[in-house]
Short mmCIF file of C-alpha atoms and ligand atoms in Angstrom, two decimals:
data_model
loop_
_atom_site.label_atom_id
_atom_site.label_comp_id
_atom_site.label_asym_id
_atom_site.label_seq_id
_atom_site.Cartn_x
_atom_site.Cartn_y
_atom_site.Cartn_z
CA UNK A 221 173.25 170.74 212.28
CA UNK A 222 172.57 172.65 209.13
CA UNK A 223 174.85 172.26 205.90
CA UNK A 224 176.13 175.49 204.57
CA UNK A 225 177.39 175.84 201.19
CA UNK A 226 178.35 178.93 199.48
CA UNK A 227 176.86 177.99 195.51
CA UNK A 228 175.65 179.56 192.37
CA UNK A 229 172.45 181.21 192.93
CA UNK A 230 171.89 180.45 189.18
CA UNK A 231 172.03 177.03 189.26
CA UNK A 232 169.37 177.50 192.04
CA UNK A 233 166.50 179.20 190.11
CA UNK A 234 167.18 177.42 187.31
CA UNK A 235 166.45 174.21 188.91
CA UNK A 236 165.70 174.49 192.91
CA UNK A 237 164.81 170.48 193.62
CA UNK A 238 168.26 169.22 191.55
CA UNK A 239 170.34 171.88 192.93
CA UNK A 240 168.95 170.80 196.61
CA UNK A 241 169.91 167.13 196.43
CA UNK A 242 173.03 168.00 194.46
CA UNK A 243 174.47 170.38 197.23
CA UNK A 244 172.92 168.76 200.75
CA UNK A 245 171.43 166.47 202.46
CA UNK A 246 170.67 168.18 205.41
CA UNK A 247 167.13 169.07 206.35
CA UNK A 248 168.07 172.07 207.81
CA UNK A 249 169.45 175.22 205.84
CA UNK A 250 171.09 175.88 203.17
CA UNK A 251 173.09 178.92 202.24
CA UNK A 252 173.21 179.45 198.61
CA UNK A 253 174.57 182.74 196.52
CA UNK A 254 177.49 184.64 194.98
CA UNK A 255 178.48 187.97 194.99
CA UNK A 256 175.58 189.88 196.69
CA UNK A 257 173.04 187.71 195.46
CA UNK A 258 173.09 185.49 198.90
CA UNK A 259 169.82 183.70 200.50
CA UNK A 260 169.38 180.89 202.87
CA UNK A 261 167.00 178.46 202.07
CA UNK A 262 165.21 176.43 204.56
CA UNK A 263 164.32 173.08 204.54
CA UNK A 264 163.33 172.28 207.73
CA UNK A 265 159.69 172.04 208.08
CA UNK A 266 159.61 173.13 211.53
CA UNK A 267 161.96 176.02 210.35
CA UNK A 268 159.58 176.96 207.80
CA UNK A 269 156.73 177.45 210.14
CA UNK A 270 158.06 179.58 212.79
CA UNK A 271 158.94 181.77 210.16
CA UNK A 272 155.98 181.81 208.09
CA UNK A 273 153.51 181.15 211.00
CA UNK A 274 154.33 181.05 214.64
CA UNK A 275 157.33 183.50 214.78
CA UNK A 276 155.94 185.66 211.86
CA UNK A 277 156.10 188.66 213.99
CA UNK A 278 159.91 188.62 214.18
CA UNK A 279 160.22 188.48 209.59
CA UNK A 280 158.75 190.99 207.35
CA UNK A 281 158.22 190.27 203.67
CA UNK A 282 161.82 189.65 201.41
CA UNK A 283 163.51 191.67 198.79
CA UNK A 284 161.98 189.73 195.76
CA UNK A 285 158.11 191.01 197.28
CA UNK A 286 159.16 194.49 197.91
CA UNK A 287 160.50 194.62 194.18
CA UNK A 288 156.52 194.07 192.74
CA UNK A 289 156.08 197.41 195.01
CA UNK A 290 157.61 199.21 191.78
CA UNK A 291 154.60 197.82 189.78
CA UNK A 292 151.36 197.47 192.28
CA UNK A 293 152.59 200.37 195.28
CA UNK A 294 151.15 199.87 198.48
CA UNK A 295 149.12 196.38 197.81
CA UNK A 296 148.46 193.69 199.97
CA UNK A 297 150.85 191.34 199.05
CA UNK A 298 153.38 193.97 199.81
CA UNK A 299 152.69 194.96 203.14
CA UNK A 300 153.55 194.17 206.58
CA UNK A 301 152.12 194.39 210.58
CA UNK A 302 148.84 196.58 210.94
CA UNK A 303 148.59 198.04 207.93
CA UNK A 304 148.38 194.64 206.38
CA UNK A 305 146.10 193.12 208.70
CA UNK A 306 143.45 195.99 207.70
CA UNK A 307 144.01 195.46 204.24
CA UNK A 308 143.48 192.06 204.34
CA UNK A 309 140.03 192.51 206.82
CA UNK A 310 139.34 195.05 204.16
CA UNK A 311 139.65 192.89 201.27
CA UNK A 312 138.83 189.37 202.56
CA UNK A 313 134.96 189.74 202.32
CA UNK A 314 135.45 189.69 198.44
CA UNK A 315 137.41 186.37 198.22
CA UNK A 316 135.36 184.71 200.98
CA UNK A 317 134.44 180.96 200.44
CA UNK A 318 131.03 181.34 200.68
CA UNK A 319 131.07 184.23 197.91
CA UNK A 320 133.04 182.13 195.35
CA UNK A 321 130.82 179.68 195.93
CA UNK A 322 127.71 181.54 195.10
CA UNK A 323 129.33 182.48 191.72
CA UNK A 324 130.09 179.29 190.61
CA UNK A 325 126.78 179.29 187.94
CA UNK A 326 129.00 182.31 186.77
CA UNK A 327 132.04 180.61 186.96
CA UNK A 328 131.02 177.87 185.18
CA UNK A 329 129.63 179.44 182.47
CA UNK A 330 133.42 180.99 181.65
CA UNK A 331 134.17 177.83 181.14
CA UNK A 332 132.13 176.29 179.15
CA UNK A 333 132.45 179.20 177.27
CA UNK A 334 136.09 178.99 176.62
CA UNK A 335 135.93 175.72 175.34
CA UNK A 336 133.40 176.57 172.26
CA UNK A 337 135.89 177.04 169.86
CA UNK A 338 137.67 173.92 170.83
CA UNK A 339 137.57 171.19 168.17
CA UNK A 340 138.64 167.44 167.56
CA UNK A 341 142.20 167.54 166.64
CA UNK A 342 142.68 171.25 167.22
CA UNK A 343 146.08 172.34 168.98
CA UNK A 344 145.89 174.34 172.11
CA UNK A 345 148.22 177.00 173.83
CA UNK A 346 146.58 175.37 177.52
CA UNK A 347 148.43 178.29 179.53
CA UNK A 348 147.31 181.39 177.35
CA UNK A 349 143.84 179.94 176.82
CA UNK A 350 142.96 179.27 180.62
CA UNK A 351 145.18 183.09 181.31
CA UNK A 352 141.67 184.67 179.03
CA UNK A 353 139.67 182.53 181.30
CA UNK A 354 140.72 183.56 184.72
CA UNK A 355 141.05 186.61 183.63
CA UNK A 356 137.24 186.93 182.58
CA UNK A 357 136.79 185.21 186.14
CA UNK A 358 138.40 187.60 187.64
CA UNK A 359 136.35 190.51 185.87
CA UNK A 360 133.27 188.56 187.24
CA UNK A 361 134.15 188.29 190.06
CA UNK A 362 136.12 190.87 191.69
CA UNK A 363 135.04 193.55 189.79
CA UNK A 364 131.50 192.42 188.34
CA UNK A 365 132.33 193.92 185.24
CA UNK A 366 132.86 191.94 181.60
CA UNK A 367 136.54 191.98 180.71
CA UNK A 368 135.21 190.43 177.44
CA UNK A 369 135.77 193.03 174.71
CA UNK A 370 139.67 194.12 176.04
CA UNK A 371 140.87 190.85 177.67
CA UNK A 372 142.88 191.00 174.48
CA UNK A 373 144.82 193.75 175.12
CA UNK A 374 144.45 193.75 179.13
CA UNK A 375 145.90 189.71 179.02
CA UNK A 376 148.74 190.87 176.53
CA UNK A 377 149.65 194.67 178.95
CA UNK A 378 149.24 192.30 182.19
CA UNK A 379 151.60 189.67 180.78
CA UNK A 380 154.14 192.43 179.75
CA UNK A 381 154.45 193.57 183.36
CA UNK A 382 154.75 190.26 184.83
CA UNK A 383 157.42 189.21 182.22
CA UNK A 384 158.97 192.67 183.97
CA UNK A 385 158.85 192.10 187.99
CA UNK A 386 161.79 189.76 188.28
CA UNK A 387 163.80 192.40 187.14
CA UNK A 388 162.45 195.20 188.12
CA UNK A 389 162.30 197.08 184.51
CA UNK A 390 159.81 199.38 183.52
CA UNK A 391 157.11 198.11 181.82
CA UNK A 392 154.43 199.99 179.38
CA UNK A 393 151.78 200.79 182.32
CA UNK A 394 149.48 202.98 180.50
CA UNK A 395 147.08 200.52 179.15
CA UNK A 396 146.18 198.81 182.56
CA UNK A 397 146.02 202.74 184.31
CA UNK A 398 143.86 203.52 182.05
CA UNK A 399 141.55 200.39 181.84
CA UNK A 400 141.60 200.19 186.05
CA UNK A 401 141.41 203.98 186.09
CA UNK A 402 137.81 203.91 184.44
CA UNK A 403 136.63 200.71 185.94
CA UNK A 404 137.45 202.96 189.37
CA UNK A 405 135.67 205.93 187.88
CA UNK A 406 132.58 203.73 187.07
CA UNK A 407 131.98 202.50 190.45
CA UNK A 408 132.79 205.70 192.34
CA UNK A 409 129.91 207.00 190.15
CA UNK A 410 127.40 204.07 190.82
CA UNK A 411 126.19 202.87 194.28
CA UNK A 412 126.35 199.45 193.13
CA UNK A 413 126.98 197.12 195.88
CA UNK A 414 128.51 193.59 194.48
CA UNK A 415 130.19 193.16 197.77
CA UNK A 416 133.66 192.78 195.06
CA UNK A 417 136.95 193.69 195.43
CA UNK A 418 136.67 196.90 193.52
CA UNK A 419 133.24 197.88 196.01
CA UNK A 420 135.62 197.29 199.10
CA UNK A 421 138.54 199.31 197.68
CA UNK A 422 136.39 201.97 196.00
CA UNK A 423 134.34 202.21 199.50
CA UNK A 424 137.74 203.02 201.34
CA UNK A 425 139.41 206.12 201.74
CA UNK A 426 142.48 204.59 200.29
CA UNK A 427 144.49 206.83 197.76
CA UNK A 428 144.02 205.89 194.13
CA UNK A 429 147.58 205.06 193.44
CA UNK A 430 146.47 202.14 195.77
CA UNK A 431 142.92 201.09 194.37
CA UNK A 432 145.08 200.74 190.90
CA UNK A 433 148.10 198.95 192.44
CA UNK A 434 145.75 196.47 194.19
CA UNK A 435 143.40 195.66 191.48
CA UNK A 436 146.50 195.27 189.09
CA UNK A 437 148.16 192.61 191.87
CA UNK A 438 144.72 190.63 191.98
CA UNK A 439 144.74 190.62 187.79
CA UNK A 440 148.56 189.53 187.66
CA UNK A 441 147.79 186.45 190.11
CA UNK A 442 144.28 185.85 188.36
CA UNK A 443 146.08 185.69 184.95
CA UNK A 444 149.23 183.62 186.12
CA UNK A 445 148.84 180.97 188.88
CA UNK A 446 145.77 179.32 187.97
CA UNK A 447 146.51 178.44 184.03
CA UNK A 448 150.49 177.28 185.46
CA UNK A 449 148.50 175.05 187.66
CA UNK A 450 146.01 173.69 184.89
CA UNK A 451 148.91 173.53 182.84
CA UNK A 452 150.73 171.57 184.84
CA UNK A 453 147.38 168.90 185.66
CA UNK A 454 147.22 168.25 181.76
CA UNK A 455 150.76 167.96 181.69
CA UNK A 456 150.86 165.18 184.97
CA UNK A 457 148.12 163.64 183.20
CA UNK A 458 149.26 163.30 179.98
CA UNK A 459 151.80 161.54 181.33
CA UNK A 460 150.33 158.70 183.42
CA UNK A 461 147.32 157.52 181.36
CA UNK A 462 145.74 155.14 184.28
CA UNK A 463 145.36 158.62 186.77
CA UNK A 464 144.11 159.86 183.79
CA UNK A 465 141.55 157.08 183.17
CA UNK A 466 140.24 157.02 186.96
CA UNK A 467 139.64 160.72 186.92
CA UNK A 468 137.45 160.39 183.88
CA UNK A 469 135.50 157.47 185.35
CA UNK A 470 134.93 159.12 188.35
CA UNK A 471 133.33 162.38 186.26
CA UNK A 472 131.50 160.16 184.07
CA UNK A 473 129.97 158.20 187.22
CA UNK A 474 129.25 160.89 189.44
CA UNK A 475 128.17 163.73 187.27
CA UNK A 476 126.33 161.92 184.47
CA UNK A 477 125.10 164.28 182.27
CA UNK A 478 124.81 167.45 184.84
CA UNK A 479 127.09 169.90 184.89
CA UNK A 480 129.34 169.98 187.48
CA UNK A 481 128.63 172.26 190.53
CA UNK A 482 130.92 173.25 193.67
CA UNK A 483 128.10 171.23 195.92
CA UNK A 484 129.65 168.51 194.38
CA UNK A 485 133.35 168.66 195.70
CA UNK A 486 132.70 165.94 198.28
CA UNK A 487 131.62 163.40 195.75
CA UNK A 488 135.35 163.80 193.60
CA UNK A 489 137.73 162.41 195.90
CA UNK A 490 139.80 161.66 192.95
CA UNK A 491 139.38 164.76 191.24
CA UNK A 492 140.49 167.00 194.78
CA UNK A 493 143.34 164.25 194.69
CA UNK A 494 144.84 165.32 190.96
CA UNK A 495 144.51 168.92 191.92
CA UNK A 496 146.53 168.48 195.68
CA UNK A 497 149.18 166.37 193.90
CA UNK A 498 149.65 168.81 191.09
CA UNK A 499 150.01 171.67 193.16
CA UNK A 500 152.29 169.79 195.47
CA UNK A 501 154.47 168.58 192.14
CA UNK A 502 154.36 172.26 190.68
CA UNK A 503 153.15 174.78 192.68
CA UNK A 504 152.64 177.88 190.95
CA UNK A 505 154.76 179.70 193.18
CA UNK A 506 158.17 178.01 193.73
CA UNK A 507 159.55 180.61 195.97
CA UNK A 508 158.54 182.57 198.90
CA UNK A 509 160.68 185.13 200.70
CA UNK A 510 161.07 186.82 204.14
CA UNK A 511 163.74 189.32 206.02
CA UNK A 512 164.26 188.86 209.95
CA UNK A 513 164.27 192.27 211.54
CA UNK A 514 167.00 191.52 214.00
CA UNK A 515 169.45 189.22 214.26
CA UNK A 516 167.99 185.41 214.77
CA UNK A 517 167.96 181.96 214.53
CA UNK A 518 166.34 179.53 212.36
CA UNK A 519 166.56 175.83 211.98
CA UNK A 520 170.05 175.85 214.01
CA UNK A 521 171.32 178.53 212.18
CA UNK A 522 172.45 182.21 212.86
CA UNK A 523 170.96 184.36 210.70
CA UNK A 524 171.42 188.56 210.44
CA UNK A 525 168.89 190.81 210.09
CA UNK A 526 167.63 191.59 206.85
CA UNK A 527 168.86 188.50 205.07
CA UNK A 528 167.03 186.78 202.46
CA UNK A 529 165.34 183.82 204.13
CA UNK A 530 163.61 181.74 201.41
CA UNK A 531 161.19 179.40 201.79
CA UNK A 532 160.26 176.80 198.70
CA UNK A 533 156.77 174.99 197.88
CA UNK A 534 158.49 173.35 195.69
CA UNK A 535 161.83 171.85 197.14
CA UNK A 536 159.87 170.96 200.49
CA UNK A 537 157.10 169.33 198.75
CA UNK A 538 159.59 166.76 197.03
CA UNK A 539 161.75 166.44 200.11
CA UNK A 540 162.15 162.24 200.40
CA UNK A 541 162.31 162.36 204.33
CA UNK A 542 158.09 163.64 203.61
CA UNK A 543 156.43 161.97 200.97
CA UNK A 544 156.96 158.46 198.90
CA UNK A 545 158.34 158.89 195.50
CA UNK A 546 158.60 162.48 195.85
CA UNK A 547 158.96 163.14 191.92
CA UNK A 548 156.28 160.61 191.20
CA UNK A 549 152.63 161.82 190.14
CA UNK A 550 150.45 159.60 192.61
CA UNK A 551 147.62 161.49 193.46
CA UNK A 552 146.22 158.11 194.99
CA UNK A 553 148.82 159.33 197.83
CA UNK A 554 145.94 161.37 199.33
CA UNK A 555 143.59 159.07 199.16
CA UNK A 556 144.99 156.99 201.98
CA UNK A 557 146.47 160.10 203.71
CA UNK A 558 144.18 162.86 204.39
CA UNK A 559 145.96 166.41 204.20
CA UNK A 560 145.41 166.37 208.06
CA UNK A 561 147.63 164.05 208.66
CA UNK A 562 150.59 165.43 207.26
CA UNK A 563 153.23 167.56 209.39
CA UNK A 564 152.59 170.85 209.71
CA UNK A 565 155.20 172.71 207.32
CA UNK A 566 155.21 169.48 204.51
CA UNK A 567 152.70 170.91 202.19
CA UNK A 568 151.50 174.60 202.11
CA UNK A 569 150.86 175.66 197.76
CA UNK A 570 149.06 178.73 198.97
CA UNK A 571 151.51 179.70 201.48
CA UNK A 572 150.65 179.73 205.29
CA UNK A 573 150.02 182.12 207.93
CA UNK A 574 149.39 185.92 207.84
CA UNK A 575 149.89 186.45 204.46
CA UNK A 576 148.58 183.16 202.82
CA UNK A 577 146.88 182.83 199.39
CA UNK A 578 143.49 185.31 199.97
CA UNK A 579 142.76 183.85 196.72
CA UNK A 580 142.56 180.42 197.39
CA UNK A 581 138.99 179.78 197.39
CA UNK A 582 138.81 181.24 193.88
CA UNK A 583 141.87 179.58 192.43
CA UNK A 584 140.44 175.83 194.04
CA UNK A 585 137.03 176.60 192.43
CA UNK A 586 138.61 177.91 189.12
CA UNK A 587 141.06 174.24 189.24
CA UNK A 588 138.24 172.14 190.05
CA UNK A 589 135.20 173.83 187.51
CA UNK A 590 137.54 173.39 184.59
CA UNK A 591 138.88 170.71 185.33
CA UNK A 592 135.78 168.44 185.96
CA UNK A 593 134.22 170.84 182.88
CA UNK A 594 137.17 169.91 180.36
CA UNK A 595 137.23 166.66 181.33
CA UNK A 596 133.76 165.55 180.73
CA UNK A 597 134.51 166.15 177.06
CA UNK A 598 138.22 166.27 176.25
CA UNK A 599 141.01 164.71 176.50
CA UNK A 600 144.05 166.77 176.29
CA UNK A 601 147.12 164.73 174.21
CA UNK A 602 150.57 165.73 175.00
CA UNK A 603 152.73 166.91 171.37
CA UNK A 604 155.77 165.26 172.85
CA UNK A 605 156.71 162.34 174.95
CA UNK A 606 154.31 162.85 177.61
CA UNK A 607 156.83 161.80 179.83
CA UNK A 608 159.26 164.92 179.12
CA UNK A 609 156.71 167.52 179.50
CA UNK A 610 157.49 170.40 181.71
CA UNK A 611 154.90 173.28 181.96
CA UNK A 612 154.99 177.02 181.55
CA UNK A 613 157.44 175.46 178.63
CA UNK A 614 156.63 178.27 175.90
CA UNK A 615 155.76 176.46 173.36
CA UNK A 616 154.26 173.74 175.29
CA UNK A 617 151.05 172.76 173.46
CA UNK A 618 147.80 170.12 173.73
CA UNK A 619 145.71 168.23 171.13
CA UNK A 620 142.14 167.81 171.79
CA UNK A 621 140.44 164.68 171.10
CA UNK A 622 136.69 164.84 172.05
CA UNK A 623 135.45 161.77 174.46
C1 LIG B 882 146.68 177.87 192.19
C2 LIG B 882 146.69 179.17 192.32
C3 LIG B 882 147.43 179.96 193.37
C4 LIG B 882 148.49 179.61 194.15
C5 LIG B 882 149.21 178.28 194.21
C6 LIG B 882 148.81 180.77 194.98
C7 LIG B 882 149.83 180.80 195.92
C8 LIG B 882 150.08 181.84 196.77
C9 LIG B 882 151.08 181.85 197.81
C10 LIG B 882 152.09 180.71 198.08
C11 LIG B 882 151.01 183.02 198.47
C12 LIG B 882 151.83 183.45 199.69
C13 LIG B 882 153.04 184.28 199.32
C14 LIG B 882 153.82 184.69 200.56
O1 LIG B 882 153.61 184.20 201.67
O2 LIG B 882 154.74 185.52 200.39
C15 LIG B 882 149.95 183.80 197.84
C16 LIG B 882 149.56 185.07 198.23
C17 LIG B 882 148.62 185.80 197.55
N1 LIG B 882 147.81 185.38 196.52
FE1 LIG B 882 147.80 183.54 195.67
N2 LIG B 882 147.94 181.78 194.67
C18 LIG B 882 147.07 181.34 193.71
C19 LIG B 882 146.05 182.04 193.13
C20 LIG B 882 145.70 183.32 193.46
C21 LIG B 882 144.59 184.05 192.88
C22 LIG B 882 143.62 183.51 191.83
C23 LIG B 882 144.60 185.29 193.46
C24 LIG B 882 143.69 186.46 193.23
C25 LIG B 882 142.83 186.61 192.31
C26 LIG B 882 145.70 185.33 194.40
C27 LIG B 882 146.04 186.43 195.15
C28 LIG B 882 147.02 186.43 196.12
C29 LIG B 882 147.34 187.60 196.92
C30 LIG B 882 146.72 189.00 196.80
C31 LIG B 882 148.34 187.22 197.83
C32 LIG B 882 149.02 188.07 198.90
C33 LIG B 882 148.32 187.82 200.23
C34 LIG B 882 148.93 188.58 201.38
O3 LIG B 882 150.09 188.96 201.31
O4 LIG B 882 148.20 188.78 202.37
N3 LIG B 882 146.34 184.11 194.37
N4 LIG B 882 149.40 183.05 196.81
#
C-alpha cells in the first residue's frame, strides 16, 4: 500500500533523497506539497515504467516541462503524441550514434583544446570551463559552425535563461535570437548538407519561431548536463582516492601514449564504470514530470487527471531495496553487475521511453573523451574536504596537478 503524506514541497527540492527516507518507507508513492504546489512522487520502479514507458500513452508531459515552452515554443522536449514522434524522426538523424561517433577526431580536439591553458597548480571553475566546451561541441556538431569567437557571450545569455526557467521570468532573449537567427539565415542561404541539427530543422517547413526554440533547447542541455555530470565525476573522485587510482591505471595501460578514441570504449571497463556510477549518484536531471489525462492509477494509488506525477533519477537510484550502499561511490558495483541485469525502472539518467535523452550518444561521448583526455594528464584536487563536496556548488573549485 502506498504511504501518503501531505509535506513541504520545499523541503523536497531542497533535498529529494533526505526528505524521502525522512517521510516514508514505502516503495510506492508519495504525496508531497502545500498549498497548490502538490505532486506525487513515485517510487515504485514498476510504477515508474508504466508511466514513463509501457502506459506512456495514458500521461502527457508535466507542468514544470510545459513552463520551458515560455523560453524554447514548440520544441521537442515540449511536445506530446504525433507531433512529437515526427519531431523526434525529424531530428534523430543528427544525434545518431553512428554520427557522434564519426566526430569524435572533432570532439576530441575540443578537448584537448580546452585544457591548453591549464597549468600545475592553477584553480579551475570545472562546471563553467567544461559549459565553453560542450558548448563548442555542440556548435560542431549540431550546427557545424565555430561558436568560438561568441561562446563568451552565447555561454553567459544561455546561462541567464536557464537561471530563468524554474520560474518562469523573462529573461534578456535578444542575444541568442539574434545569434540563432543568423546561424538560420546562413544555412537557408547555403546548400550545405552536414546532415546536423540545424540542416534537418532548416530543411523542414517548420515556422521559425520553432527552428529558434529548438536550437536554443539543444544549447541549454549542451551547456548544462554534461559539465554537472563532469562536475560531479571530479567531485566522486576527489573523494575516494583508490577509484581514483584504478581509473588512472587503467588509462595509462590501455591508451599508452595514443589519444583516446571512441573505438576504444570496450577496452575501459573501469572508465564506463565511473561514468554509470556518477550519473546514477547525481544525475544531471533530478526530476522528471508527467500529467495523466484521465483519472488513473499508479503504484496502488488513485490519481486525478492532470496531477503532477513526478518521477526522480535521483531518489530511485539511491533507493536501499536496489543497490548496496546506495550513497556510496562504488563504481566497481558494475563491474560484477552488468546494467542488464538490473530491474527495469532501477536506473534510467537519460530518462526512458518516448521521450528519452536524444542526446545521449553525444553527452556519453562528451563524458568519456574528457574524461579519459583529462585524466591522462591531470589530476583534479578537491579545495575542501573532498569528502564534503557537493557539485553545481557555486563556488565549487579544482586544483590541477599535472601527472
Ligand atoms: C549527461 C548528460 C545528460 C543527461 C543525464 C540527460 C538526461 C535527460 C533526461 C532524463 C531526459 C528525459 C526527460 C523526460 O523524460 O521528461 C532528457 C531529454 C532530453 N535531452 Fe538530455 N540529458 C543529457 C544531455 C543532453 C544533451 C547533451 C542534449 C543535447 C545536446 C540533450 C537533449 C535532450 C533533449 C532535446 C531531450 C528531450 C527529448 C524528448 O522529449 O523527446 N540532453 N535528457
Amino acid at each position: 500500500m502506498p504511504i501518503w503524506a501531505r509535506l513541504s514541497a520545499r523541503s523536497f527540492f531542497r533535498d529529494p533523497v533526505a526528505f524521502v527516507r525522512a517521510n516514508g518507507d514505502s516503495r510506492g508513492v508519495l504525496h508531497v506539497g502545500a498549498g497548490r504546489d502538490r505532486f506525487l512522487l513515485l517510487r515504485d520502479r514498476e510504477a515508474i515504467w508504466h508511466v514513463l514507458v509501457d502506459g506512456r500513452e495514458s500521461f502527457q508531459l508535466g507542468k514544470w516541462k510545459r513552463k520551458s515552452r515560455r523560453f524554447v515554443g514548440e520544441a521537442l522536449l515540449g511536445l506530446d503524441g504525433a507531433e512529437h514522434r515526427r519531431r523526434r524522426q525529424l531530428l534523430r538523424p543528427a544525434l545518431d550514434r553512428r554520427r557522434v561517433e564519426a566526430l569524435a577526431p572533432s570532439i576530441l580536439s575540443r578537448v584537448e583544446a580546452a585544457q591548453s591553458g591549464w597549468g600545475d597548480g592553477a584553480r579551475i571553475h570545472a562546471h563553467r570551463e567544461m559549459a565553453r566546451l560542450s558548448l563548442l561541441i555542440a556548435g560542431d556538431v549540431l550546427l557545424s559552425t565555430n561558436l568560438e569567437p561568441e561562446a563568451t557571450e552565447l555561454g553567459e545569455a544561455l546561462a541567464r535563461i536557464m537561471a530563468a526557467i524554474p520560474s518562469g521570468e523573462p529573461a534578456e532573449m535578444a542575444t541568442i535570437d539574434e545569434a540563432i537567427g543568423r546561424l538560420v539565415a546562413e544555412r537557408r542561404r547555403s546548400d550545405q548538407d552536414e546532415g546536423d541539427l540545424i540542416g534537418a530543422l532548416v530543411g523542414s517547413d517548420l515556422p521559425l519561431p520553432t527552428v529558434r526554440g529548438e536550437i536554443l533547447a539543444f544549447l541549454l542541455a549542451a551547456i548544462d548536463e554534461p559539465p554537472s555530470a563532469l562536475e560531479a565525476a571530479w567531485c566522486l573522485l576527489a573523494g575516494r582516492p583508490e577509484a581514483e587510482e584504478r581509473l588512472l591505471e587503467e588509462l595509462d595501460a590501455r591508451l599508452g601514449a595514443s589519444t583516446p578514441t571512441l573505438a576504444e570504449r570496450g577496452r575501459l571497463p573501469y572508465l564506463d564504470a565511473v561514468i554509470r556510477e556518477t550519473l546514477r549518484l547525481y544525475p544531471p536531471v533530478r526530476l522528471i514530470d508527467r500529467c495523466p489525462v484521465s483519472a488513473t492509477r499508479i503504484g496502488g494509488a488513485r490519481v486525478r487527471a492532470g496531477s503532477n506525477v513526478i518521477i526522480s533519477p535521483l531518489v530511485t537510484h539511491r533507493e536501499p531495496s536496489l543497490y548496496e550502499s546506495p550513497a556510496q561511490f562504488l563504481p566497481e558495483r558494475w563491474l560484477s553487475t552488468p546494467l542488464r541485469d538490473l530491474p527495469r525502472g532501477a536506473y534510467f539518467p537519460f530518462g526512458a521511453g518516448a521521450h528519452a535523452c536524444i542526446g545521449q550518444p553525444l553527452a556519453l561521448a562528451i563524458m568519456w573523451l574528457t574524461l579519459a583526455s583529462v585524466g591522462r594528464r591531470w589530476r583534479l584536487r578537491a579545495d575542501r574536504d573532498a569528502s564534503q563536496l557537493v557539485p553545481r556548488a557555486p563556488d565549487l573549485r579544482f586544483t590541477l596537478e599535472r601527472r
